[in-house]
Coordinates of C-alpha atoms in Angstrom, one line a residue:
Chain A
X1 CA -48.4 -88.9 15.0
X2 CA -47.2 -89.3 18.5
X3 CA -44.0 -88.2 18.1
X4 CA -44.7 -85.5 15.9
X5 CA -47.5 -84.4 18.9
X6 CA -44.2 -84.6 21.5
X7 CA -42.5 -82.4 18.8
X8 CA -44.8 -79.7 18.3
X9 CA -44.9 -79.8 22.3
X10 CA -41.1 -79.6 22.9
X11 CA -40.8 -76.5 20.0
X12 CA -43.5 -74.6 21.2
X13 CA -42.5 -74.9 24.8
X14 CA -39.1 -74.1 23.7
X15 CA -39.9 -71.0 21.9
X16 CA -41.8 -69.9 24.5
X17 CA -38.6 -69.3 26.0
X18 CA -36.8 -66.3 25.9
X19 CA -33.3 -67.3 26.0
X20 CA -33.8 -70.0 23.4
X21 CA -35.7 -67.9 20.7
X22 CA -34.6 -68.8 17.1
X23 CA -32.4 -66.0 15.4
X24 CA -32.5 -65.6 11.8
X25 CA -29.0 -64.1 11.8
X26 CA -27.7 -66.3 13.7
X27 CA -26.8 -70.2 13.5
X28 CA -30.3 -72.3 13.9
X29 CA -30.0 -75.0 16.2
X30 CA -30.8 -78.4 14.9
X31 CA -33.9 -79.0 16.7
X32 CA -35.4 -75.4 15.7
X33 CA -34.6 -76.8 11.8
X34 CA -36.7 -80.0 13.0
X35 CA -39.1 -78.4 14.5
X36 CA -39.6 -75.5 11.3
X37 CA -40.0 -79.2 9.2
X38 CA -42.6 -81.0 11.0
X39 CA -44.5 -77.6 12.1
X40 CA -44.5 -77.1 7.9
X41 CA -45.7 -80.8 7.8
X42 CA -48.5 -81.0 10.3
X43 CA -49.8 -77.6 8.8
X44 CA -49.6 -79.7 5.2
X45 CA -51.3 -82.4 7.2
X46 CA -53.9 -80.2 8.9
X47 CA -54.5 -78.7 5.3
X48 CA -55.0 -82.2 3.5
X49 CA -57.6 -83.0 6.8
X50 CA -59.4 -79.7 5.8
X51 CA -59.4 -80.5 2.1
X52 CA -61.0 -84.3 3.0
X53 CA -64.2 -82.4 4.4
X54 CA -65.0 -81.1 1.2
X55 CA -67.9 -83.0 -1.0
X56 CA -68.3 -83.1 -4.4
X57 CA -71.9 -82.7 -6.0
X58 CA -72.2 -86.0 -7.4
X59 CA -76.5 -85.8 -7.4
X60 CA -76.1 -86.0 -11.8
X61 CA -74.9 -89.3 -11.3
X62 CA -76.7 -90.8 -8.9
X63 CA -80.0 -89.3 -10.8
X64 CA -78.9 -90.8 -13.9
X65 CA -77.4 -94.3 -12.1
X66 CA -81.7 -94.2 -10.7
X67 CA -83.2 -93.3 -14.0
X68 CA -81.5 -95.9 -15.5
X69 CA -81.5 -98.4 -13.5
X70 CA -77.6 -99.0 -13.3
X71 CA -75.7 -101.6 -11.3
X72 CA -71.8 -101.0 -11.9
X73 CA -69.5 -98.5 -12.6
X74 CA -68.5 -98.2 -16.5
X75 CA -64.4 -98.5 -15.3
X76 CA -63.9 -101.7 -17.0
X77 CA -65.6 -101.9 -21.0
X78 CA -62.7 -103.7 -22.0
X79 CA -64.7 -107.0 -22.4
X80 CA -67.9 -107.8 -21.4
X81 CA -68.2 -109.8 -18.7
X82 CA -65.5 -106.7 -17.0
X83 CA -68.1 -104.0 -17.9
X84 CA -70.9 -105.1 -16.0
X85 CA -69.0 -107.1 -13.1
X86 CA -72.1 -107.4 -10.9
X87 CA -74.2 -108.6 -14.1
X88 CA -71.6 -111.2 -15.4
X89 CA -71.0 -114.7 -14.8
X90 CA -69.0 -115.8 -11.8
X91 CA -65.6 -114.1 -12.9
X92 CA -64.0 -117.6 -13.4
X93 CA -60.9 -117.3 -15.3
X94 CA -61.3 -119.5 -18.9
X95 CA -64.8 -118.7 -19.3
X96 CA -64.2 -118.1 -23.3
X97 CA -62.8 -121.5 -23.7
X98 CA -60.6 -123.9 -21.5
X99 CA -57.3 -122.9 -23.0
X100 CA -58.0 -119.0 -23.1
X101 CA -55.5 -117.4 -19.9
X102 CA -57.3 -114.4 -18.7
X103 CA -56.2 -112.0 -21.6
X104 CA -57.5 -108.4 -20.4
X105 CA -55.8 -106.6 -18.1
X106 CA -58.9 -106.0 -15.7
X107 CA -59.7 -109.8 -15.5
X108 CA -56.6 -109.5 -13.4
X109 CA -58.2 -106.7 -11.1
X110 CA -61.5 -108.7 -9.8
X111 CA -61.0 -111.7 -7.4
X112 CA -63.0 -114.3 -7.8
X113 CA -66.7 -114.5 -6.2
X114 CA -66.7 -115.9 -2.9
X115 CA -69.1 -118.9 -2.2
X116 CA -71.6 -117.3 -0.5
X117 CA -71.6 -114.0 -2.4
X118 CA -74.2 -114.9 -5.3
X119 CA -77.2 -117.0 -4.8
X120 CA -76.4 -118.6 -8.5
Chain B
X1 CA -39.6 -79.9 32.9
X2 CA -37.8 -77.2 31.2
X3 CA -34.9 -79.0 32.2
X4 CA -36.6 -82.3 30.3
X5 CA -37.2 -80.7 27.3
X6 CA -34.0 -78.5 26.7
X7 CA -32.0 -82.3 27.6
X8 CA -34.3 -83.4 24.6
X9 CA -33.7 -80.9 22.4
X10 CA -29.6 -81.0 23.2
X11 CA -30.3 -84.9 22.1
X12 CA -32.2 -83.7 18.9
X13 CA -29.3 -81.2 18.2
X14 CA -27.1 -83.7 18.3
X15 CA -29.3 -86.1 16.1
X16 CA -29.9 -83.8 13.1
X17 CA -26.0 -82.9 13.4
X18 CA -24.9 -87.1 12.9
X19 CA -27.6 -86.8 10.8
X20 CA -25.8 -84.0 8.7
X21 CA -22.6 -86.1 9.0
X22 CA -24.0 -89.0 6.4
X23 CA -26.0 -86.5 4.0
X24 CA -25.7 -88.2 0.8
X25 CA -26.8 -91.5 2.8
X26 CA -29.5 -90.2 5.0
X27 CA -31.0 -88.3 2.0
X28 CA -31.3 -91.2 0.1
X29 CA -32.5 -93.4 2.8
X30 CA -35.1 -90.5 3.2
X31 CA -36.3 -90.6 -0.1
X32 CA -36.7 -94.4 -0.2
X33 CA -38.8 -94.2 2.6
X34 CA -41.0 -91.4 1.5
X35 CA -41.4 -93.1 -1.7
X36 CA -42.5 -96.5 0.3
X37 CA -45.2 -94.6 1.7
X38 CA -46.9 -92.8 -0.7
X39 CA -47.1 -96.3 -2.6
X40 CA -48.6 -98.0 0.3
X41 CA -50.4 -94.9 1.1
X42 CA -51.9 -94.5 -2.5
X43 CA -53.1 -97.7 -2.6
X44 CA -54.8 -97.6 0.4
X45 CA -56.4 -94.0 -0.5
X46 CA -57.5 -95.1 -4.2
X47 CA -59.1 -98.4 -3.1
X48 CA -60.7 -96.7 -0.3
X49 CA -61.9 -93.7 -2.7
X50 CA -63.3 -95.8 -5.4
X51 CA -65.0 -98.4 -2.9
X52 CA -66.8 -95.8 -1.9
X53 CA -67.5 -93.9 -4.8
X54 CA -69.0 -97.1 -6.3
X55 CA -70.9 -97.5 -3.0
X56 CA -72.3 -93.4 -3.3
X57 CA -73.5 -94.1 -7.0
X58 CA -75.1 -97.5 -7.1
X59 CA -77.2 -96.8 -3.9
X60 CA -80.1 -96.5 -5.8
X61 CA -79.2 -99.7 -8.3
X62 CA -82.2 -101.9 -8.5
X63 CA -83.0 -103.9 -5.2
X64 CA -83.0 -107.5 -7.4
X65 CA -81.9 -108.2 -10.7
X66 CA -83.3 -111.5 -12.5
X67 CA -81.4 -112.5 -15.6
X68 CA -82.5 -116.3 -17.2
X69 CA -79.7 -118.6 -18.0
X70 CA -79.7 -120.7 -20.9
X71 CA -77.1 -123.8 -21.0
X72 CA -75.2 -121.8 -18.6
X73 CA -75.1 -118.6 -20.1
X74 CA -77.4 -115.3 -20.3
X75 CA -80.3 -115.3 -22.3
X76 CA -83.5 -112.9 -22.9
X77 CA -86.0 -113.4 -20.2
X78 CA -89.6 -113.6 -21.6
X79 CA -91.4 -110.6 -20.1
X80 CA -94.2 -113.0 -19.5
X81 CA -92.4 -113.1 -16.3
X82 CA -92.9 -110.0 -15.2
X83 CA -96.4 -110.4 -14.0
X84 CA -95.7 -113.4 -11.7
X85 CA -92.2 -111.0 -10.2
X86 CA -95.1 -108.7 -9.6
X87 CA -97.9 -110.6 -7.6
X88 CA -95.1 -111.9 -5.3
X89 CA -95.5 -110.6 -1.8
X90 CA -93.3 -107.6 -1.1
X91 CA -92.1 -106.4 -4.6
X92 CA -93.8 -103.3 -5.2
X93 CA -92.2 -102.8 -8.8
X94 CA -91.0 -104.9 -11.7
X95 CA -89.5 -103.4 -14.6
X96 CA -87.4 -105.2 -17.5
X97 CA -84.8 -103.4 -19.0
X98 CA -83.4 -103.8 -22.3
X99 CA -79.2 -103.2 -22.7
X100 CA -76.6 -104.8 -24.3
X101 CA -73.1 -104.2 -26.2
X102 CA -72.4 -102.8 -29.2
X103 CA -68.8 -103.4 -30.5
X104 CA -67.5 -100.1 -32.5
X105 CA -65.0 -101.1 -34.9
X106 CA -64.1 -97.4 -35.4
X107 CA -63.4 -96.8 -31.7
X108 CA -62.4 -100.5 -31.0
X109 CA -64.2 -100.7 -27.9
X110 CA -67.5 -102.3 -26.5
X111 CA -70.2 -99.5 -26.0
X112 CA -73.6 -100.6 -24.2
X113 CA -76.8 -99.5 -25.7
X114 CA -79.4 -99.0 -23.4
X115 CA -83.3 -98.3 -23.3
X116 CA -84.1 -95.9 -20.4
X117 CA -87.2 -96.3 -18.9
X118 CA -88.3 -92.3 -18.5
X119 CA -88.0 -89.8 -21.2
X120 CA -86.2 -92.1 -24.2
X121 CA -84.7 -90.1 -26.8
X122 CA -87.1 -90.1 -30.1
X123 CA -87.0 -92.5 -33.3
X124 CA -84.0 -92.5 -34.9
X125 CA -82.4 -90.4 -32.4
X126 CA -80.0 -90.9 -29.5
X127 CA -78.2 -89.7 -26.0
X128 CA -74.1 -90.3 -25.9
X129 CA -72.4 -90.6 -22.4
X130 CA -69.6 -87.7 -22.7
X131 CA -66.6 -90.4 -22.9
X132 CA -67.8 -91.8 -25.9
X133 CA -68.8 -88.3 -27.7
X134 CA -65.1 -87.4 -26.7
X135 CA -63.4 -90.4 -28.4
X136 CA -66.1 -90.2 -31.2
X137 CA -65.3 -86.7 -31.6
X138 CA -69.4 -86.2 -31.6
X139 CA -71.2 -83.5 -30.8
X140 CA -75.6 -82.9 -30.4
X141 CA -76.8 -82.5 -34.2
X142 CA -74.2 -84.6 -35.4
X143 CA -75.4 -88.3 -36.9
X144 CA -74.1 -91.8 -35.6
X145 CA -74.2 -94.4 -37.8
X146 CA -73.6 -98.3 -36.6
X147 CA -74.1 -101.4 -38.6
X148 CA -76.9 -103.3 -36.3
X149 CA -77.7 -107.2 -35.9
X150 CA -79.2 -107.7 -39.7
X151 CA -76.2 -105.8 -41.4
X152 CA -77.8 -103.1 -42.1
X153 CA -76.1 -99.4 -41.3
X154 CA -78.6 -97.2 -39.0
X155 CA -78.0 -94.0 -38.4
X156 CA -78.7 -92.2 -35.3
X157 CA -79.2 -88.5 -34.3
X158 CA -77.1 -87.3 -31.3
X159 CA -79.8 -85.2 -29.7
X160 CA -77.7 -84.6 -26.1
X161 CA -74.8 -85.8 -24.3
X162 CA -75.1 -87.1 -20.9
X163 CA -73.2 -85.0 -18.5
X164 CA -69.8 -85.0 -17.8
X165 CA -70.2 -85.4 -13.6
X166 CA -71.8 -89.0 -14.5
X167 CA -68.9 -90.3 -16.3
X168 CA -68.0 -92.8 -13.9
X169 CA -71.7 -95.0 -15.0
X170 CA -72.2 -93.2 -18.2
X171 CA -68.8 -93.4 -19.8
X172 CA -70.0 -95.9 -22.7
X173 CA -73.3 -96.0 -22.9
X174 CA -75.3 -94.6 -25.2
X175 CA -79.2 -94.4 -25.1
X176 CA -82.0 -95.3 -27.5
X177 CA -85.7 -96.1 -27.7
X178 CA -87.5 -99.3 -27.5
X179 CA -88.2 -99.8 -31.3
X180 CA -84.7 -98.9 -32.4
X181 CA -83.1 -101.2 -30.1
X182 CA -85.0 -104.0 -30.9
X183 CA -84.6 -103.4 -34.7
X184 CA -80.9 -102.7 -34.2
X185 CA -80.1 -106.1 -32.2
X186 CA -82.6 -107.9 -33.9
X187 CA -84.8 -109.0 -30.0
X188 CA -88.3 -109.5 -30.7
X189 CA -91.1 -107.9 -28.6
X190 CA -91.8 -109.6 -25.7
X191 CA -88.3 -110.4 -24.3
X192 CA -86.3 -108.2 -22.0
X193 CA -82.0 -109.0 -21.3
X194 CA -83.0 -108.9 -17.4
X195 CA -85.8 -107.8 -14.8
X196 CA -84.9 -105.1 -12.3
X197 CA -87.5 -105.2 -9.1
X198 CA -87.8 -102.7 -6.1
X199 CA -89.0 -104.3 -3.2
X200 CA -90.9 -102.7 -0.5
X201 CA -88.7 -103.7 2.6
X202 CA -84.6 -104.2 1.2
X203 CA -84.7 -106.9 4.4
X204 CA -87.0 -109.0 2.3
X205 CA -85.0 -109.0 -0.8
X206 CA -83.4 -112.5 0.2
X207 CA -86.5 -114.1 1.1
X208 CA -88.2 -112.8 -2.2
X209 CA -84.9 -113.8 -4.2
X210 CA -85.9 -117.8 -2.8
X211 CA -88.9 -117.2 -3.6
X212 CA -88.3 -116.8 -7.4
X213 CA -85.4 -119.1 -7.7
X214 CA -88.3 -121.6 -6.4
X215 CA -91.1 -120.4 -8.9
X216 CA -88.5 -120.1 -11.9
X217 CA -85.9 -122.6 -11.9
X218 CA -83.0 -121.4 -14.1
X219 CA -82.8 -118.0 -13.3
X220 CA -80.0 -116.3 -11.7
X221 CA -81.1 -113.8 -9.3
X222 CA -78.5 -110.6 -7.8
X223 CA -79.2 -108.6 -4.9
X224 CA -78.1 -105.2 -4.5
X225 CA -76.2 -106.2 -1.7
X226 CA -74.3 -108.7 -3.8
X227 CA -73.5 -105.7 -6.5
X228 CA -72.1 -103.5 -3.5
X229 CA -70.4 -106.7 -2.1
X230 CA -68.7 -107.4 -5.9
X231 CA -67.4 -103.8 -5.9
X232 CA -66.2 -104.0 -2.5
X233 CA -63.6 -107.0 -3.2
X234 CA -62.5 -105.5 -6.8
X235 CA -61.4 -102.7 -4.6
X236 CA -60.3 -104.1 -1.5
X237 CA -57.2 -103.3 -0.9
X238 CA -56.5 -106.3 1.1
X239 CA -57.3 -108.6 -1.7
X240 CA -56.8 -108.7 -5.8
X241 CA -54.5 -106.9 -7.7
X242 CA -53.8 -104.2 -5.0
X243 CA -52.9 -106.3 -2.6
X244 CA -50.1 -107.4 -5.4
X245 CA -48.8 -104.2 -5.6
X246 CA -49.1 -103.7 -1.8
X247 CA -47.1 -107.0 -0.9
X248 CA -44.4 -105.7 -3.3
X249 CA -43.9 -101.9 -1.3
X250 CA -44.4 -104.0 2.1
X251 CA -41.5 -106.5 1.2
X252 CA -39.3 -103.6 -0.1
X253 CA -40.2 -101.7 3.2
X254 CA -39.1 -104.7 5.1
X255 CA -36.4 -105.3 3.7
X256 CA -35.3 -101.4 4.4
X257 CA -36.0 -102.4 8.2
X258 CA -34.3 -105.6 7.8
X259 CA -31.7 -103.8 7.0
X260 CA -31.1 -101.1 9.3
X261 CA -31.7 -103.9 12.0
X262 CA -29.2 -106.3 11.0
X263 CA -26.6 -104.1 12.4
X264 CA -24.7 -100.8 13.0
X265 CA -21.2 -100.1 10.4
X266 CA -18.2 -99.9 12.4
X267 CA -18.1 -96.5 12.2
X268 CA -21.3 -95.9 14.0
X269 CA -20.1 -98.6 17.0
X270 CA -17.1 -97.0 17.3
X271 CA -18.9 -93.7 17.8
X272 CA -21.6 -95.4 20.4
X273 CA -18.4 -96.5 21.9
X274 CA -16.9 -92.7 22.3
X275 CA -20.1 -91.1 23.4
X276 CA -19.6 -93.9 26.6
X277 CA -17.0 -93.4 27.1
X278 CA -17.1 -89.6 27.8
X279 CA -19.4 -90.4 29.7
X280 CA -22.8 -90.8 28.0
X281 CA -25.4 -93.1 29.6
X282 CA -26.9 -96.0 27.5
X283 CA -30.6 -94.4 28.3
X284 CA -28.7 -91.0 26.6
X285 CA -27.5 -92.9 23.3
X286 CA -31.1 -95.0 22.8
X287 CA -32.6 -91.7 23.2
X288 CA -30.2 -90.0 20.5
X289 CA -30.6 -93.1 17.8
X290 CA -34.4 -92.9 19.1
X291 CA -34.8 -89.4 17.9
X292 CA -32.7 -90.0 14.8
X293 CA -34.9 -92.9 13.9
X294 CA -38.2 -90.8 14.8
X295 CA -36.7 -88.0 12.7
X296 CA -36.4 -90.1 9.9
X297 CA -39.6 -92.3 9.8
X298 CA -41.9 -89.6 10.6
X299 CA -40.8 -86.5 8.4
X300 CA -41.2 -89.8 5.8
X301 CA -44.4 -89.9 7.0
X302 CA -45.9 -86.7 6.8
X303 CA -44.2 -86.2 3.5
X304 CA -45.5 -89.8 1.6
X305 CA -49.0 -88.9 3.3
X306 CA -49.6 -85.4 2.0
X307 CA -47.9 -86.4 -1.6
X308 CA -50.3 -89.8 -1.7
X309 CA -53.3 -87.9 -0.8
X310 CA -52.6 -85.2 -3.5
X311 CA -51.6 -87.8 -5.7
X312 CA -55.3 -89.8 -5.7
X313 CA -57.7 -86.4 -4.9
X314 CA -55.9 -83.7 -6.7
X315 CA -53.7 -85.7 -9.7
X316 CA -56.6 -88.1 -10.4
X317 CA -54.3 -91.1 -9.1
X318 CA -52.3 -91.2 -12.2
X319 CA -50.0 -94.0 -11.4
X320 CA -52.5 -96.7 -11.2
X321 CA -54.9 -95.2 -14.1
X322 CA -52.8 -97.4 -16.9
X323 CA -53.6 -100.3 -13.9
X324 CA -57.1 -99.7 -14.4
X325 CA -57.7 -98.2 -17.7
X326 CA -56.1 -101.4 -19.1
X327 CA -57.6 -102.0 -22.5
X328 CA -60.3 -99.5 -22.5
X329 CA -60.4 -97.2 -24.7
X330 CA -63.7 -95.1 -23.6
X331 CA -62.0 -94.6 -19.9
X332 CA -64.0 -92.2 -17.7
X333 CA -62.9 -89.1 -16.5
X334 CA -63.7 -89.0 -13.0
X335 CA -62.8 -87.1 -9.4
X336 CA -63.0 -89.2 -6.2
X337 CA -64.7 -87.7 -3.4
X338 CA -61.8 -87.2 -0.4
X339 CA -62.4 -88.7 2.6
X340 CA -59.7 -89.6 5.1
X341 CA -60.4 -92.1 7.5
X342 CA -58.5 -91.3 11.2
X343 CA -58.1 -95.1 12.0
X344 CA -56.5 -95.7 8.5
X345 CA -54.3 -93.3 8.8
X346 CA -53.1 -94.4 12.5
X347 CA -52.9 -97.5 11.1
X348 CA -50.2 -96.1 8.2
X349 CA -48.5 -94.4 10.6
X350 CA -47.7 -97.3 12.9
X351 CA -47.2 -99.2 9.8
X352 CA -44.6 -97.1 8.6
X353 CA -42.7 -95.5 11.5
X354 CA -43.0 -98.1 14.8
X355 CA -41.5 -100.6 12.9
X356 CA -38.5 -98.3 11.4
X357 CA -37.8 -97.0 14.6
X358 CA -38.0 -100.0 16.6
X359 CA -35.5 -101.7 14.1
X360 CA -33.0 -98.5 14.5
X361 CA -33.1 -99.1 18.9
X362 CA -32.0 -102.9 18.6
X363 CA -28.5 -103.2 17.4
X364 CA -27.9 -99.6 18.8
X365 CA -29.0 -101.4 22.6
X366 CA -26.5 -104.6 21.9
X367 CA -24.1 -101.8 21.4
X368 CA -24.5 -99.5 23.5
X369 CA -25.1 -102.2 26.7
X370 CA -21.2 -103.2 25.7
X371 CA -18.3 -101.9 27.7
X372 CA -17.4 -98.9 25.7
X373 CA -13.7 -100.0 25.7
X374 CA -14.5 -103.4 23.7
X375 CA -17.0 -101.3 21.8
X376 CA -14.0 -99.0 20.4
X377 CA -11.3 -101.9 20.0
X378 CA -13.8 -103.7 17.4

């Protein structure tokens, strides 16, 4: 960030200058290219800050989440201890039976509980 | 400092033009680099995003959950209970809730039937979350039918969908009344799957949760904090399976640095070596191979950034929604709220660039510190 900061600086003081203005029919300078690239990607920057201020309604799903009483996210319904994560047992590995590898891919997404996270 | 700042953009000049001399290589390196950082950039984005998102919707989840265990394992909790929840000291509500899965073998997937507590759809009647109603191919006035707990087929009206915006909590589930879900699963009146409470003060909720694992031994008791605590590792992005595919872009991006700082070819020595000898200064070459390295690194930067966060707000993150979707078939459609967080992304940056442009500076300085003679003769 710094450096593109320093960049912005140096072009802006540079075209500032008279003698040094860029020429569209003649040869660019190298650090006028430079300077054309990180002006267009701070401005894509500045643009993707400005888009991050936006806020989506999401009062449907918080109403509903109320109303019903939910506690997790419906990401995981591949198995049943996955869909209701917060609900479930511990998410130990095996718990079908002592041979069974964790066999969905979203048992390989949660960690398991630490000790103090569940008062069971 | 005009005279500062035209010497720095002769150096730049002269960067972008040794630049220009290695295209092919320096375009390549370049795209390596922004593809290193929208990985790592992604990841961080998406595990932030959905962190939060689950944070935004389960605000209002209940404050305590109380499920019974039998021999280890879930059971129905006798709603017999419910009073003595209720005259404890600071829970102001006690509700139990009836859900549970359903598996579809049309769909192949696990949907949860569940009994709302306001406004429950009629007899014989029912409420789809939009995901399922997609995959289902159902629309309101059309007829469900599902084989229930005794065998028998029941067929239920679908009387509304829930909307699309809740898809995220709703994707699956699919809503009934009491009577109908007791029939279906075969539970007799008089047991609930789990309690949901509401306390008065949320700072009591631990004391009260003592409380009723004292009064009733064998229950397992979850605290809203816990819930936002279990969504909060799943997507950490410093633990799980993120942190997997995070070690493997931050071992490939080392290795780039490694690479760039385990030496210079002889071509570029040999050029260090000329640029002394006409009578460049060492401070002139770090500078040079600093702004070549800063070019580099930072354009990589700005460009990974902008793609990542494009990539998780604006194309629904769809390199890691086979990661997540995994075997589900009624996956959500969802948006994640944007939201970029200043610190992370100074972190990213120093991440990505200090560390490329510090390894650039060290073999140029052994070289450039040399006599440029002995430089040339290697």
């Amino acid at each position: 960030m710094a450096a593109a900061l320093a960049f912005a600086y140096v072009t802006v003081a540079a075209w500032a200058t008279p003698e040094i203005k860029v020429s569209f029919s003649g040869r660019w300078r190298g650090s006028n290219r430079v300077a054309w690239v990180f002006g267009l990607g701070l401005i894509a920057l500045l643009a993707v800050l400005a888009d991050a201020t936006r806020s989506p309604d999401r009062s449907a799903a918080r109403s509903l989440a109320r109303e019903l009483q939910l506690t997790d996210l419906a990401l995981f319904n591949e198995a049943r201890y996955a869909r209701h994560l917060t609900q479930a047992d511990r998410h130990a590995a095996f718990q079908d039976h002592p041979m069974a590898l964790e066999h969905f891919p979203a048992g390989a997404l949660t960690v398991p509980m630490s000790a103090d996270a569940r008062l069971d | 400092m005009r005279a500062w700042i035209e010497r720095q953009r002769c150096l730049i000049d002269f960067s972008v033009a040794n630049l220009g001399r290695r295209k092919a290589r320096n375009l390549g390196l370049l795209g390596a680099y922004i593809l290193l950082v929208f990985l790592l950039a992604s990841v961080v984005l998406y595990g932030d995003a959905l962190r939060r998102e689950a944070r935004l919707l389960l605000a209002d989840a209940p404050d305590i959950v109380v499920q019974r265990l039998s021999a280890g394992r879930h059971d129905l909790i006798a709603a017999d209970r419910l009073d003595a929840l209720r005259a404890l000291r600071g829970v102001r509500r006690a509700d139990g809730r009836l859900w549970g899965y359903h598996y579809d073998p049309t769909l192949a997937a696990n949907t949860t039937l569940q009994v709302p507590l306001v406004n429950p759809p009629g007899p014989g009647e029912t409420v789809l979350g939009a995901t399922l109603a997609r995959a289902r191919g159902l629309n309101p006035g059309d007829t469900l039918a599902l084989r229930g707990d005794d065998g028998a087929i029941r067929a239920f009206r679908i009387t509304g969908l829930l909307s699309s915006a809740s898809e995220l909590v709703s994707a699956d589930l699919m809503l009934v009344n009491e009577a109908d879900y007791r029939a279906f699963f075969g539970i007799p009146a008089g047991f609930y799957t789990d309690l949901a409470l509401t306390v008065g003060n949320p700072a009591e909720a631990g004391k009260i949760a003592e409380k009723i694992l004292t009064r009733q031994p064998g229950s397992r008791v979850i605290l809203k904090d816990e819930m936002r605590r279990t969504y909060d590792a799943v997507f950490n992005w410093r633990q799980g399976l993120l942190l997997t595919f995070l070690g493997t872009v931050l071992a490939a991006f080392a290795l780039l640095a490694w690479d760039k700082a385990s030496g210079l070819s002889a071509e570029e020595r040999r050029e260090i070596g000329i640029l002394k000898a006409i009578g460049w200064e060492t401070g002139d070459v770090m500078r040079m191979k600093f702004w070549e390295g800063a070019l580099l690194s930072t354009c990589a930067f700005l460009a990974g950034y902008v793609l990542a966060y494009l990539h998780v707000f604006h194309g629904g993150g769809a390199l890691f929604e086979p990661i997540l979707k995994g075997w589900s078939v009624l996956y959500p459609k969802f948006t994640l709220t944007p939201q970029i967080d200043l610190m992370q992304l100074a972190s990213l940056f120093f991440l990505s660039v200090l560390p490329y442009t510090a390894a650039t500076l060290a073999p140029v300085w052994r070289a450039a510190t040399l006599d440029p003679d002995e430089v040339m003769r290697e």
